[in-house]
CSV table of C-alpha atoms in Angstrom, one decimal:
chain,number,residue,atom,x,y,z
A,1,UNK,CA,0.0,-0.1,-0.1
A,2,UNK,CA,2.9,2.5,1.1
A,3,UNK,CA,4.6,1.7,-2.5
A,4,UNK,CA,1.2,2.7,-4.5
A,5,UNK,CA,1.1,5.9,-2.3
A,6,UNK,CA,4.6,6.6,-3.1
A,7,UNK,CA,4.2,5.7,-6.6
A,8,UNK,CA,1.3,8.1,-6.5
A,9,UNK,CA,3.1,10.9,-5.1
A,10,UNK,CA,6.3,10.4,-7.6
A,11,UNK,CA,4.0,10.5,-10.7
A,12,UNK,CA,2.4,13.4,-9.4
A,13,UNK,CA,5.0,15.4,-8.8
A,14,UNK,CA,6.6,14.3,-12.4
A,15,UNK,CA,3.3,15.3,-14.1
A,16,UNK,CA,3.8,18.9,-13.0
A,17,UNK,CA,7.3,18.9,-14.1
A,18,UNK,CA,9.0,18.5,-10.8
A,19,UNK,CA,12.9,18.6,-10.8
A,20,UNK,CA,15.6,16.4,-9.8
A,21,UNK,CA,12.8,14.0,-8.2
A,22,UNK,CA,14.6,11.9,-5.5
A,23,UNK,CA,13.3,9.0,-3.0
A,24,UNK,CA,14.7,8.3,0.1
A,25,UNK,CA,14.3,5.1,1.9
A,26,UNK,CA,13.7,6.3,5.8
A,27,UNK,CA,13.3,3.1,7.2
A,28,UNK,CA,15.1,2.6,10.1
A,29,UNK,CA,16.2,6.1,10.4
A,30,UNK,CA,13.6,8.4,10.8
A,31,UNK,CA,10.5,8.0,12.9
A,32,UNK,CA,9.0,10.7,10.8
A,33,UNK,CA,7.9,8.4,7.6
A,34,UNK,CA,9.2,5.6,5.7
A,35,UNK,CA,9.7,7.6,2.6
A,36,UNK,CA,10.4,11.2,1.6
A,37,UNK,CA,9.9,12.1,-1.8
A,38,UNK,CA,12.2,15.2,-2.4
A,39,UNK,CA,11.7,17.7,-5.8
A,40,UNK,CA,11.7,21.3,-6.6
A,41,UNK,CA,10.4,23.7,-9.0
A,42,UNK,CA,11.7,27.2,-10.1
A,43,UNK,CA,9.0,29.3,-9.4
A,44,UNK,CA,6.5,29.6,-7.0
A,45,UNK,CA,3.6,28.8,-8.5
A,46,UNK,CA,5.1,25.7,-9.9
A,47,UNK,CA,5.9,24.9,-6.1
A,48,UNK,CA,2.1,25.4,-5.7
A,49,UNK,CA,1.1,23.1,-8.8
A,50,UNK,CA,3.3,20.4,-7.7
A,51,UNK,CA,2.0,20.4,-4.2
A,52,UNK,CA,-1.7,20.8,-5.2
A,53,UNK,CA,-1.4,17.8,-7.9
A,54,UNK,CA,0.0,15.8,-5.2
A,55,UNK,CA,-3.0,16.5,-2.9
A,56,UNK,CA,-5.4,16.0,-5.3
A,57,UNK,CA,-4.3,12.5,-6.5
A,58,UNK,CA,-3.8,11.5,-3.1
A,59,UNK,CA,-7.3,12.2,-2.3
A,60,UNK,CA,-8.7,10.9,-5.6
A,61,UNK,CA,-6.9,7.5,-4.4
A,62,UNK,CA,-8.7,7.5,-0.9
A,63,UNK,CA,-5.3,8.3,1.0
A,64,UNK,CA,-5.4,11.0,3.7
A,65,UNK,CA,-3.5,14.1,3.7
A,66,UNK,CA,-2.5,14.6,7.4
A,67,UNK,CA,-1.2,18.1,6.9
A,68,UNK,CA,0.4,20.8,4.5
A,69,UNK,CA,3.0,23.4,5.6
A,70,UNK,CA,4.3,26.3,3.8
A,71,UNK,CA,2.0,26.0,1.0
A,72,UNK,CA,1.2,29.8,0.7
A,73,UNK,CA,4.9,31.0,1.0
A,74,UNK,CA,6.0,28.3,-1.6
A,75,UNK,CA,9.4,27.9,-0.9
A,76,UNK,CA,9.3,24.6,0.8
A,77,UNK,CA,6.2,22.9,1.0
A,78,UNK,CA,5.5,19.9,3.2
A,79,UNK,CA,3.2,17.1,2.6
A,80,UNK,CA,2.4,14.6,5.2
A,81,UNK,CA,0.9,11.3,4.1
A,82,UNK,CA,2.0,9.3,7.2
A,83,UNK,CA,4.4,6.9,5.5
A,84,UNK,CA,5.4,9.1,2.8
A,85,UNK,CA,6.3,12.6,3.3
A,86,UNK,CA,6.8,15.1,0.2
A,87,UNK,CA,9.1,17.9,0.4
A,88,UNK,CA,8.4,20.4,-2.8
A,89,UNK,CA,11.1,23.0,-2.7
A,90,UNK,CA,11.6,26.2,-4.4
A,91,UNK,CA,15.3,25.7,-6.6
A,92,UNK,CA,17.0,28.1,-4.2
A,93,UNK,CA,15.5,26.7,-0.7
A,94,UNK,CA,16.7,23.0,-1.6
A,95,UNK,CA,20.2,23.7,-2.2
A,96,UNK,CA,20.1,25.5,1.0
A,97,UNK,CA,18.4,23.0,3.2
A,98,UNK,CA,20.1,20.0,1.1
A,99,UNK,CA,17.9,17.2,3.0
A,100,UNK,CA,19.8,14.6,0.5
A,101,UNK,CA,23.0,15.4,2.5
A,102,UNK,CA,21.3,15.8,6.1
A,103,UNK,CA,19.7,12.4,5.4
A,104,UNK,CA,22.9,11.1,3.8
A,105,UNK,CA,22.4,7.7,5.7
A,106,UNK,CA,19.4,7.1,4.0
A,107,UNK,CA,19.3,4.9,0.4
A,108,UNK,CA,17.9,6.6,-2.4
A,109,UNK,CA,15.2,4.3,-3.9
A,110,UNK,CA,14.6,4.2,-7.5
A,111,UNK,CA,10.9,4.5,-8.8
A,112,UNK,CA,10.2,3.3,-11.7
A,113,UNK,CA,8.8,6.3,-14.3
A,114,UNK,CA,6.9,4.6,-17.2
A,115,UNK,CA,5.7,7.9,-18.3
A,116,UNK,CA,9.0,8.7,-20.0
A,117,UNK,CA,9.3,6.6,-23.1
């Protein structure tokens, strides 16, 4: 079930042209979530479009969005879905916070993306 949610979040972000999509396997590393999906966009509007798309696709599939933070500021939007947490950054903020380095001991997971042929 969590892999279905993970794929849903990944595809929703990809559909809205999220850049540098990374999935970190946080199992056994963080109590916050099993997976982090991290991506960025080049404008506030695109950050919000990605975050909105993730929320809409999650709702359509009958998953629960536990909370969303940072949507209005559109610099770092955190979407808490329980087992999966999506981090949608503005490009400038992503390099500043560098979650991939912060959670460097978390293995990167490769999500099959069958949308690009």
